[in-house]
XYZ file of C-alpha atoms in Angstrom:
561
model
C 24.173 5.756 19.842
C 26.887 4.289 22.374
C 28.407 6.473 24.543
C 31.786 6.667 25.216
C 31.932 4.987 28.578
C 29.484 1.815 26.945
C 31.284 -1.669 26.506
C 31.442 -1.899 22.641
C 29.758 -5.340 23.793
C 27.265 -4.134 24.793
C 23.711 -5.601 23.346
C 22.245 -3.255 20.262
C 19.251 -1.339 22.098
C 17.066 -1.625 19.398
C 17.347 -5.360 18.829
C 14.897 -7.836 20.543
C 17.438 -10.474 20.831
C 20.548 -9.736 22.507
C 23.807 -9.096 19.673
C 26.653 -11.158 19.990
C 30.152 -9.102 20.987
C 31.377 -9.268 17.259
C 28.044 -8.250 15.629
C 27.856 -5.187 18.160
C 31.083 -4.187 17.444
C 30.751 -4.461 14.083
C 27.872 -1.923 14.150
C 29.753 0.503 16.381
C 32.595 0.475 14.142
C 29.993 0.868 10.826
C 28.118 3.972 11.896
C 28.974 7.213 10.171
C 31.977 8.786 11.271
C 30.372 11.949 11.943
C 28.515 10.356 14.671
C 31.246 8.450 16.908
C 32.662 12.135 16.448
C 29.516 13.403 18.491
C 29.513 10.873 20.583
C 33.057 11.045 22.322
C 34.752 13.580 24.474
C 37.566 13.603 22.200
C 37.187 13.372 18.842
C 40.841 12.038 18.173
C 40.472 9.501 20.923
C 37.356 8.364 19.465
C 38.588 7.849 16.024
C 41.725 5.891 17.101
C 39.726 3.672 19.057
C 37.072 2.990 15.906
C 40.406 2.628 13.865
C 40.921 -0.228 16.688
C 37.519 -1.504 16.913
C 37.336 -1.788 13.003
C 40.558 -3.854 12.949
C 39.276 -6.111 15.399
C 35.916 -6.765 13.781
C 37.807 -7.700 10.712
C 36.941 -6.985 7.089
C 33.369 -7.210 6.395
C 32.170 -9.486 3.569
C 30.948 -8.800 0.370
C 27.085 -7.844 1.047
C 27.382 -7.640 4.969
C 26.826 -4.496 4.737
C 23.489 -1.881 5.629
C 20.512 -0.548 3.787
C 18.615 2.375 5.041
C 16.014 3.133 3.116
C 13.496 6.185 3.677
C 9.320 5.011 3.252
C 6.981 7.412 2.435
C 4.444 6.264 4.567
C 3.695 6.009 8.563
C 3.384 2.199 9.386
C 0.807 1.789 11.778
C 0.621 -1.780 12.524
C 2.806 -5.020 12.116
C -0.076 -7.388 12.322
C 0.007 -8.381 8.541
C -3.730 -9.126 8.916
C -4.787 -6.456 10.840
C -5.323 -3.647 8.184
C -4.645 -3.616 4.516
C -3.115 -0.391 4.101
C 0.650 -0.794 1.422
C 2.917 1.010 4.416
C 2.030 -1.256 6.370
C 1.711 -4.396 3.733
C 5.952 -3.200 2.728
C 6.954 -3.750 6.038
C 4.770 -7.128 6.233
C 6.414 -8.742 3.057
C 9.891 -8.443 4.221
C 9.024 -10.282 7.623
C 6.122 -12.814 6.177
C 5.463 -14.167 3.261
C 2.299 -15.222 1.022
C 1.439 -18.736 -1.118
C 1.888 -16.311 -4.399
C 4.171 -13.216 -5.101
C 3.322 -10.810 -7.299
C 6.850 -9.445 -9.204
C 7.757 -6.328 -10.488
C 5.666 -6.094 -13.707
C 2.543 -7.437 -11.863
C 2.806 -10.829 -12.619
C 2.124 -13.787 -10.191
C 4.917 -16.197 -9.342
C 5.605 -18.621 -6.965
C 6.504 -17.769 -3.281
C 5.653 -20.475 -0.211
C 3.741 -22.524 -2.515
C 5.586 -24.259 -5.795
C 2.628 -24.352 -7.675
C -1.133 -24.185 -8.190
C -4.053 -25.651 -10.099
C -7.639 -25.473 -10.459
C -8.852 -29.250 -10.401
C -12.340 -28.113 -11.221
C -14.582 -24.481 -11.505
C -14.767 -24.263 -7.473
C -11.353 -26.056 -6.488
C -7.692 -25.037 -6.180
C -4.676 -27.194 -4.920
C -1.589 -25.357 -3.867
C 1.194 -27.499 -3.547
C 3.571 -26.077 -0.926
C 7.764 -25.660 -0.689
C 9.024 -27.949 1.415
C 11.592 -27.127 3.988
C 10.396 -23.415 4.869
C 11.251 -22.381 7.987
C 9.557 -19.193 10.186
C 12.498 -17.715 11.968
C 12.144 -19.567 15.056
C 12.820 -22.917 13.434
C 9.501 -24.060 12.879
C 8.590 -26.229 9.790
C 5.901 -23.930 8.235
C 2.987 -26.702 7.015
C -0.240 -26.953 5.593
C -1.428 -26.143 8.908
C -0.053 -22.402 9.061
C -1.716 -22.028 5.733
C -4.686 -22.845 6.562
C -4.650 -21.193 9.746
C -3.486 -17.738 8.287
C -6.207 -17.701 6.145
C -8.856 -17.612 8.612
C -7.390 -14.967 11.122
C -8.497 -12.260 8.831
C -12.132 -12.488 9.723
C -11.055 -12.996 13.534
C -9.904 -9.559 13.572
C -13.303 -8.042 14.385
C -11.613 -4.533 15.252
C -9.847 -4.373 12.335
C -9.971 -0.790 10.180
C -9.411 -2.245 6.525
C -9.870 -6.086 6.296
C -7.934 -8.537 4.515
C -11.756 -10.520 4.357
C -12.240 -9.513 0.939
C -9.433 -12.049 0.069
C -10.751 -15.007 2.132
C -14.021 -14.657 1.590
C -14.595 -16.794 -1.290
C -13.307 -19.475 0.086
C -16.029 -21.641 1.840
C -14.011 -24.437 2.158
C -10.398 -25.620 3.585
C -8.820 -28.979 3.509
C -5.354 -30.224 4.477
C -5.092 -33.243 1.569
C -1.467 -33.712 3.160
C 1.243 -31.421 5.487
C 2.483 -30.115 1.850
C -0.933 -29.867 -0.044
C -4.258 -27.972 0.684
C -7.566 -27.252 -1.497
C -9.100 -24.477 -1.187
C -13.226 -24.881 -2.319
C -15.071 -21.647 -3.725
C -18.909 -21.545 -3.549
C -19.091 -20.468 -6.955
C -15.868 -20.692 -10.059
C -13.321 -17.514 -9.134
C -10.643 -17.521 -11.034
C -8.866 -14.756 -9.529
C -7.995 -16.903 -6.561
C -4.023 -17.016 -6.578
C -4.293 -13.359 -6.745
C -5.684 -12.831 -3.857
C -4.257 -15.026 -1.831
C -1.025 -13.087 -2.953
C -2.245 -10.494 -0.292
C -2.828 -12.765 2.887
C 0.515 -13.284 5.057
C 1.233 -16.687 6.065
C 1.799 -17.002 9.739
C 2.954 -19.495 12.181
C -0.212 -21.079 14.181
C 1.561 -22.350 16.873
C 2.734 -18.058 17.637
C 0.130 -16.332 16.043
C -2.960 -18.380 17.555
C -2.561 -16.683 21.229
C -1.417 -13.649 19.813
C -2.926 -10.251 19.759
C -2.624 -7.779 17.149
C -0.568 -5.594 20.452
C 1.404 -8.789 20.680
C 2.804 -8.257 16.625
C 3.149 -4.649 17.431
C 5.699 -5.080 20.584
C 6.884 -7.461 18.237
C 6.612 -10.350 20.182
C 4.617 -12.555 17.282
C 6.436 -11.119 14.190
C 7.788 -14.597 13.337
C 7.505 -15.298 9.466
C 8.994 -17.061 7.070
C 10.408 -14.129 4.522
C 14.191 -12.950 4.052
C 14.255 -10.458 7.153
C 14.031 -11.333 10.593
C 12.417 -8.586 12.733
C 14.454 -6.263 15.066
C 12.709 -3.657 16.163
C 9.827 -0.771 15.604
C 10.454 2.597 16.888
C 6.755 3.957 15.921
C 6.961 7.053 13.413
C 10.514 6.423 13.244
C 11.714 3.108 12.025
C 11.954 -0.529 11.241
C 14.919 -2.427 11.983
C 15.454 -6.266 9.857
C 18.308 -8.763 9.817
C 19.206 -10.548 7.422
C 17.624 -14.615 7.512
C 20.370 -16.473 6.377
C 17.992 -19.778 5.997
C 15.198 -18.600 3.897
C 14.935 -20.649 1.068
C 14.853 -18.020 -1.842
C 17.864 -15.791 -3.006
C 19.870 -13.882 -0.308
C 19.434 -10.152 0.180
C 22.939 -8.309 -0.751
C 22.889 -6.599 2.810
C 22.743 -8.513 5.955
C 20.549 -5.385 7.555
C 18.981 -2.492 6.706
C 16.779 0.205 8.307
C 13.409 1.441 6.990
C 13.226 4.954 8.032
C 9.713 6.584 8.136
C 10.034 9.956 6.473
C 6.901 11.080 5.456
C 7.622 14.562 4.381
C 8.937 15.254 0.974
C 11.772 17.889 1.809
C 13.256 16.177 4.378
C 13.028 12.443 2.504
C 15.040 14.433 0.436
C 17.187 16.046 2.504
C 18.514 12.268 4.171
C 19.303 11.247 0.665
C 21.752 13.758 -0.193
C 23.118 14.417 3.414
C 23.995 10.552 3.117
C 21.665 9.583 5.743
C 19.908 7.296 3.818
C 21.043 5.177 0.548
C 17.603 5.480 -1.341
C 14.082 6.899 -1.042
C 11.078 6.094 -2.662
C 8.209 9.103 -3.807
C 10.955 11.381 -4.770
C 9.201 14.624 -4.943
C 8.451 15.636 -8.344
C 9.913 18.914 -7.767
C 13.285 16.966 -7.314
C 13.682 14.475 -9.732
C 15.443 15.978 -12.715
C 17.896 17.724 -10.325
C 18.841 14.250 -8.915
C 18.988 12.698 -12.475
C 21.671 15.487 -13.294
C 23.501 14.771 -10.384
C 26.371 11.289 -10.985
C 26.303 10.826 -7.681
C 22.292 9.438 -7.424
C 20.298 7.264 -9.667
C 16.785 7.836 -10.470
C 14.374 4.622 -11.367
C 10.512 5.333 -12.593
C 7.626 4.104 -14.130
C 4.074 4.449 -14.485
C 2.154 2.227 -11.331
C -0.678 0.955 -10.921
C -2.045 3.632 -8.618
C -5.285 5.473 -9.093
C -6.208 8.770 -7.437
C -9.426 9.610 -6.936
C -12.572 11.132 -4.253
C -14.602 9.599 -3.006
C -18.240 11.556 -2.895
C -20.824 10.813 0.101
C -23.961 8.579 -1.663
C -26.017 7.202 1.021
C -26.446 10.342 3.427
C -29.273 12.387 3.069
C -27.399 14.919 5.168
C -23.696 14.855 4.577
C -21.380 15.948 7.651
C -19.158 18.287 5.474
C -21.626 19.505 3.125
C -23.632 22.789 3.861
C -24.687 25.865 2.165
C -22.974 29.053 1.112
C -23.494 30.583 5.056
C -21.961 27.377 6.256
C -25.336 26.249 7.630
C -26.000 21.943 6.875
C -27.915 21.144 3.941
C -30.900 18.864 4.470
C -30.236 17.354 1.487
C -27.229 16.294 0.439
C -26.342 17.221 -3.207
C -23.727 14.488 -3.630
C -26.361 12.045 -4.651
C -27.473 13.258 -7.949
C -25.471 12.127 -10.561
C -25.704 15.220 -12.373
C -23.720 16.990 -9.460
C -20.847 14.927 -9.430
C -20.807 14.867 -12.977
C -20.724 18.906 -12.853
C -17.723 18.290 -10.390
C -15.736 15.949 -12.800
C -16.254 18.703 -15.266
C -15.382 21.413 -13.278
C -11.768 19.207 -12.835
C -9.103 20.687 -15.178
C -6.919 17.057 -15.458
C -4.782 17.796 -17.592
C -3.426 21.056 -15.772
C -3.743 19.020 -12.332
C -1.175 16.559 -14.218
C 1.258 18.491 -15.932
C 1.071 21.611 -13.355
C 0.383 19.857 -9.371
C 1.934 16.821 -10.875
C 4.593 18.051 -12.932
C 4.250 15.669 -15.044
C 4.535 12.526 -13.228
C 0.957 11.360 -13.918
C -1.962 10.401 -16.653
C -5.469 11.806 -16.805
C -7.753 8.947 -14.966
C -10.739 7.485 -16.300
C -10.829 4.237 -14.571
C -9.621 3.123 -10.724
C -7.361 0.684 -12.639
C -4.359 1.804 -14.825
C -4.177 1.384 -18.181
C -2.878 -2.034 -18.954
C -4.554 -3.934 -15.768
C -7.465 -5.972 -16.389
C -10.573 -3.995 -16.495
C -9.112 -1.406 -17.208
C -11.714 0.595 -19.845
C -9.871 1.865 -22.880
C -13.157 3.370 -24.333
C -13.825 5.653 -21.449
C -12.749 9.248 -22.015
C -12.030 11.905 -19.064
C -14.499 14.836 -18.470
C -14.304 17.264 -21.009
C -12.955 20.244 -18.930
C -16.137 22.625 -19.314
C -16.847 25.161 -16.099
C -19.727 26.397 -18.250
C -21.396 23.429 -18.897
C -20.667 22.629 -15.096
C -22.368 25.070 -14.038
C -25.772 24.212 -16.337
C -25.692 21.370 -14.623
C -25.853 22.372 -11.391
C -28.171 24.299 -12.415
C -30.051 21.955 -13.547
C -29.692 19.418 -10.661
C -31.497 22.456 -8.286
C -28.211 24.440 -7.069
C -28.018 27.175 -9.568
C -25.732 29.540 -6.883
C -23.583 25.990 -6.110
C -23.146 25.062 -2.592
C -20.403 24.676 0.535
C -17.843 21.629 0.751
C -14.776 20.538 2.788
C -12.369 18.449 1.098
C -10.123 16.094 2.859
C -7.106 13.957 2.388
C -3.872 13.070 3.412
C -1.012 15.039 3.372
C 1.358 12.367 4.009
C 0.475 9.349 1.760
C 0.527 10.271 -2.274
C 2.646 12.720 -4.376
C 1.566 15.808 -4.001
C -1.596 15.038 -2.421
C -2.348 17.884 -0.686
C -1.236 19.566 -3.423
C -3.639 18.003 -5.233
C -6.691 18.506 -2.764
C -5.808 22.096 -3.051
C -5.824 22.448 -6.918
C -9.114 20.704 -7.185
C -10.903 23.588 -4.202
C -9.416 26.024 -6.645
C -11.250 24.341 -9.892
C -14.485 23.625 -7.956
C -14.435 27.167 -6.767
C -14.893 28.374 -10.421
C -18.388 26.374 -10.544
C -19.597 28.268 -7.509
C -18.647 25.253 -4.928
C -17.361 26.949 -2.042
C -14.889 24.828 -1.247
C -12.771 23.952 2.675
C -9.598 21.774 2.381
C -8.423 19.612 5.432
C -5.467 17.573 4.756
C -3.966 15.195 7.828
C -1.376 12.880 8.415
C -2.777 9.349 6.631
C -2.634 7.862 10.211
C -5.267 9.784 11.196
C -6.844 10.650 7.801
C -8.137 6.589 6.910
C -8.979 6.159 10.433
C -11.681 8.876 10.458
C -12.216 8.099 6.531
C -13.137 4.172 7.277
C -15.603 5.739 10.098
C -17.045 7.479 6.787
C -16.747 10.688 8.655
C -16.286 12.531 5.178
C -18.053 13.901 2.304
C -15.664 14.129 -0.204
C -12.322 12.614 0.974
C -9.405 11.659 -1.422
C -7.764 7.979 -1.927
C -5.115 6.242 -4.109
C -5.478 2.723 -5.217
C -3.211 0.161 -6.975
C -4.666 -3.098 -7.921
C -3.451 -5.722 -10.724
C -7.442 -6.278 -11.520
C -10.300 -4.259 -12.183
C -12.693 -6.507 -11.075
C -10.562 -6.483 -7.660
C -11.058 -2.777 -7.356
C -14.389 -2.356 -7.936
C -15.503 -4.598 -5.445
C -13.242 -3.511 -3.045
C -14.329 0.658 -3.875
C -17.588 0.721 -5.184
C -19.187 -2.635 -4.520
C -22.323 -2.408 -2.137
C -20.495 -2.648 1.522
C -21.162 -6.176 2.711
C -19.110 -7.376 6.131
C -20.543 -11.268 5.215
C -18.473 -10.814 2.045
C -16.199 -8.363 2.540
C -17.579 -6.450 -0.160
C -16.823 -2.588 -0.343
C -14.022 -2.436 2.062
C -12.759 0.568 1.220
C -16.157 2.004 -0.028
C -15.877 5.533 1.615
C -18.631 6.966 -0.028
C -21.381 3.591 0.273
C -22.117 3.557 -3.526
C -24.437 1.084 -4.109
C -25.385 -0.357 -8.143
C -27.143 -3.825 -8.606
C -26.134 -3.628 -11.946
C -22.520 -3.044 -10.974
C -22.252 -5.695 -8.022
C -23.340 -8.334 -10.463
C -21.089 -7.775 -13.404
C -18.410 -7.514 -10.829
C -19.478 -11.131 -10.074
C -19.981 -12.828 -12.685
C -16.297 -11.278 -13.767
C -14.439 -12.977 -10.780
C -16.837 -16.270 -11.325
C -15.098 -16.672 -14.675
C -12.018 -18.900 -14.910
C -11.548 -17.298 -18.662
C -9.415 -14.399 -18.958
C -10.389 -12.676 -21.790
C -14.295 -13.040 -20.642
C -13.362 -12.092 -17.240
C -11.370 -8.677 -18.640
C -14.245 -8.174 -20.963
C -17.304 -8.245 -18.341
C -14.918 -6.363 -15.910
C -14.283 -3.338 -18.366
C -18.440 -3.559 -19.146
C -18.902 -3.034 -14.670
C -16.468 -0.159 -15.193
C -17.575 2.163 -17.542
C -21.600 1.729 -15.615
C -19.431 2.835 -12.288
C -17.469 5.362 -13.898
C -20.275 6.775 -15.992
C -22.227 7.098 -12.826
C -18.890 8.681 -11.357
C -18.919 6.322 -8.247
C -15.451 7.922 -7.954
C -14.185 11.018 -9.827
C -11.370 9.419 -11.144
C -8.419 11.998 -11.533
C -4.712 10.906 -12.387
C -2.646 7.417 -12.532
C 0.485 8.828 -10.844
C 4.062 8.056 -11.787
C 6.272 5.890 -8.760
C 9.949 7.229 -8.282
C 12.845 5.706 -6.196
C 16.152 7.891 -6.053
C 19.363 5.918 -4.212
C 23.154 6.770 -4.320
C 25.038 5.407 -6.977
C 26.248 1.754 -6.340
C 23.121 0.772 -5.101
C 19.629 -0.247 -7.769
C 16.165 -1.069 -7.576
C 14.027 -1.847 -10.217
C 11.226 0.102 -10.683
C 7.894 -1.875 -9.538
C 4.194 -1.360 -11.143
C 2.605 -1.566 -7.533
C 5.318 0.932 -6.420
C 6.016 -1.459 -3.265
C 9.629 -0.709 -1.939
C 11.302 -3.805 -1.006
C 15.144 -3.792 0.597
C 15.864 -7.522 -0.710
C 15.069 -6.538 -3.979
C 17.748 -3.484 -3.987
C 21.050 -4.679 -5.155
C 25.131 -3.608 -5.472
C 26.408 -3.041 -8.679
């Protein structure tokens, strides 16, 4: 905030580059009232100087004005290739930009490339937009493309790889500065979808650049419709508007992406005025705001999956022990009939309408319903303690055992909400059952280490066969297999249907062998699968959003009516 005795000229503090007199002043004069009241000695004298300051800036055009919006969660990096996690990929697509865009019903369109084709089974062309520029000035050419999509695997360090999108592709060539192939080993037809997830860069910044060099944001150069300001970590992102991208211009010339990640006070900046629109509006909240005419409320179902993850390689699970709270040699995780007495012992459809209020779906697959892959015939747990407990029983733990549950508290609706109803239902089954919740910062970093037994994750993909070779396939760095694979499942069976499903160029054989790979993973509860939860963006009235199926929050997609 300026202080009284600061030149209204003064450069913003948060911006990189330094603001021009008439752009600073035009700040100072746009911040709340309430807080050039704070800031002066007088509050009279402060208000007939804004009065002056305003007058002098002129009248402000139609759209130059602000967004703040309020994320839900913590943004850890700004490398876009340094770890596929959606906090950080929203911040990401407002900066950079991919060769395909996925829009708000899922589909793909065109974004730095105009088109694509697969000339045979194992090659794609992408013919690229001419006249892109990153925000430099730079010509964006084949060149970046190419080079952006090998910096994934150069990232040795990195916690969640963007290699399961670039692996396929075994070969690269340049055919001119507006036109590349891309050669697969084997057919993939999926290949425009993934490369909708890998950020195109410039070389000529990004090639000396380390992933500390995005985060002081010295490298984030792209090519998308905000040019990067600033990154107060845990706080916010600041953007400006770029006035020369090539697609449609964003109604506000800047706008502020606050990191809130707790649910009250998300809230609380949204009616206080502090912010014009949040996304994951607490459930507890929404039909309050939808009876209020000064707020707007936009929903749908996503894409997103909830679901744990149980330990299957260990012998001896960290977080796993018996009823004295002694380790267990053996680790009951690994028999199927076990986590199948867990799913059981899972009460979805209270978890949904009670923890979730509503704003969910019983789960049976990691995909939503809809999504390719996505298993129509497969039918949740029958809620059955009793028969639970047979099988437990059964399996050689007839007086159940000890478990800690983790997850974030930070990241999903309700989710530690959630954790906490499921310890409750396990308990009934004779599980005793620990809950540790943690900010998602920490939370995936000690997840990815696999430092869990039972740990909780969300999902949204717009394929099934995407998922499960990203969750359950057998964990392969060569092929950047089973990424996010927290709980090392391994199944032949499955990693070959999964396969021969991306191998296929046909989509109706593709969604067909998918939904065959999911009901073997889901019958052998790889995951326990519990709810497809609802996404929720509140903002004041005069300002929309439409509702997206990946539940990505994007400020040049929100709009004046």
């Amino acid at each position: 905030m300026m202080a009284m005795s600061e030149s209204p000229c003064a450069p913003a503090r948060h911006f990189l580059e330094t603001a021009s007199c008439g752009r600073a002043l035009a700040e100072w004069a746009g911040k709340p009232l309430r807080s050039r009241l704070r800031a002066s000695i007088g509050g009279a004298l402060l208000l007939a100087g804004a009065v002056v300051l305003a007058l002098a800036a002129g009248p402000t055009p139609a759209g130059a004005a602000a967004l703040r919006l309020a994320l839900s969660g913590d943004v850890t990096s700004l490398d876009p290739h340094f770890l596929n996690a959606a906090p950080n990929n929203t911040v990401a697509r407002h900066v950079f930009e991919s060769l395909v865009q996925v829009d708000a019903d899922g589909q793909l369109q065109p974004a730095l490339a105009e088109s694509w084709r697969a000339v045979d089974p194992t090659t794609w062309e992408f013919r690229l937009r001419r006249g892109v520029r990153f925000h430099n000035g730079q010509e964006m050419t084949a060149e970046d493309v190419i080079f952006s999509l090998e910096r994934p695997s150069l990232l040795v360090k990195s916690p969640g790889p963007f290699t399961a999108f670039t692996r396929p592709v075994v070969g690269k060539e340049i055919v001119d500065p507006y036109t590349i192939r891309l050669r697969t080993a084997t057919p993939y037809g999926p290949l425009p979808l993934d490369l909708s997830n890998i950020f195109v860069v410039s070389r000529k910044v990004a090639e000396s650049a380390s992933t500390d060099d995005f985060n002081t944001g010295k490298a984030v150069i792209g090519t998308g419709p905000w040019r990067f300001s600033s990154w107060r970590r845990g706080d916010a992102v600041e953007l400006l508007r770029n006035d020369q991208h090539w697609g449609a211009k964003p109604a506000f010339d800047r706008v502020t992406l606050r990191i809130i990640t707790s649910d009250p006070t998300r809230m609380a900046a949204l009616l206080s005025g502090d912010v014009d629109a949040i996304e994951a509006v607490p459930t507890a909240d929404i039909a309050k705001l939808r009876a209020n005419p000064k707020f707007v409320v936009e929903q749908r179902a996503s894409w997103r999956t909830l679901f744990f993850h149980p330990d299957h390689s260990r012998d001896r699970s960290p977080f796993v022990y018996d009823k004295s709270g002694r380790p267990l040699e053996k680790n009951p995780l690994r028999d199927a009939r076990v986590r199948q007495a867990i799913s059981m012992a899972i009460d979805r459809r209270a978890l949904v309408e009670k923890t979730m209020e509503g704003l969910a779906t019983p789960a049976t697959n990691v995909v939503a319903p809809g999504i390719l892959g996505n298993n129509p015939t497969l039918k949740p747990d029958a809620y059955d303690p009793v028969a639970a407990r047979k099988l437990l029983a059964e399996a050689g733990w007839p007086d159940g055992f000890g478990m800690t549950l983790h997850g974030p508290n930070d990241r999903y609706i309700n989710d530690e909400q959630v954790v906490q109803t499921v310890a409750q239902m396990l308990s009934r089954i004779g599980i005793a059952v620990k809950v540790e919740t943690q900010p998602v910062a920490v939370y995936f970093a000690r997840a990815r280490k696999h430092e869990f037994s039972f740990a909780l994750l969300g999902w949204g993909s717009n394929a099934g066969d995407f998922a499960l070779r990203t969750l359950v396939g057998t964990p392969n760095a060569e092929t950047g297999w089973g990424t996010w694979n927290w709980g090392r499942y391994s199944n032949p069976k499955v990693d070959a249907l999964v396969q021969s499903s991306l191998a296929n160029v046909d989509p109706k054989k593709r969604d067909a062998i998918s939904r065959e790979a999911m009901a073997i993973a889901m019958r052998d509860h790889a995951v326990i699968p519990l709810h497809h939860q609802f996404a929720s963006w509140a903002m004041r009235r005069g300002v929309r959003y439409t509702a997206r199926l990946d539940e990505f929050t994007y400020a040049h997609q929100f709009r004046l009516e």
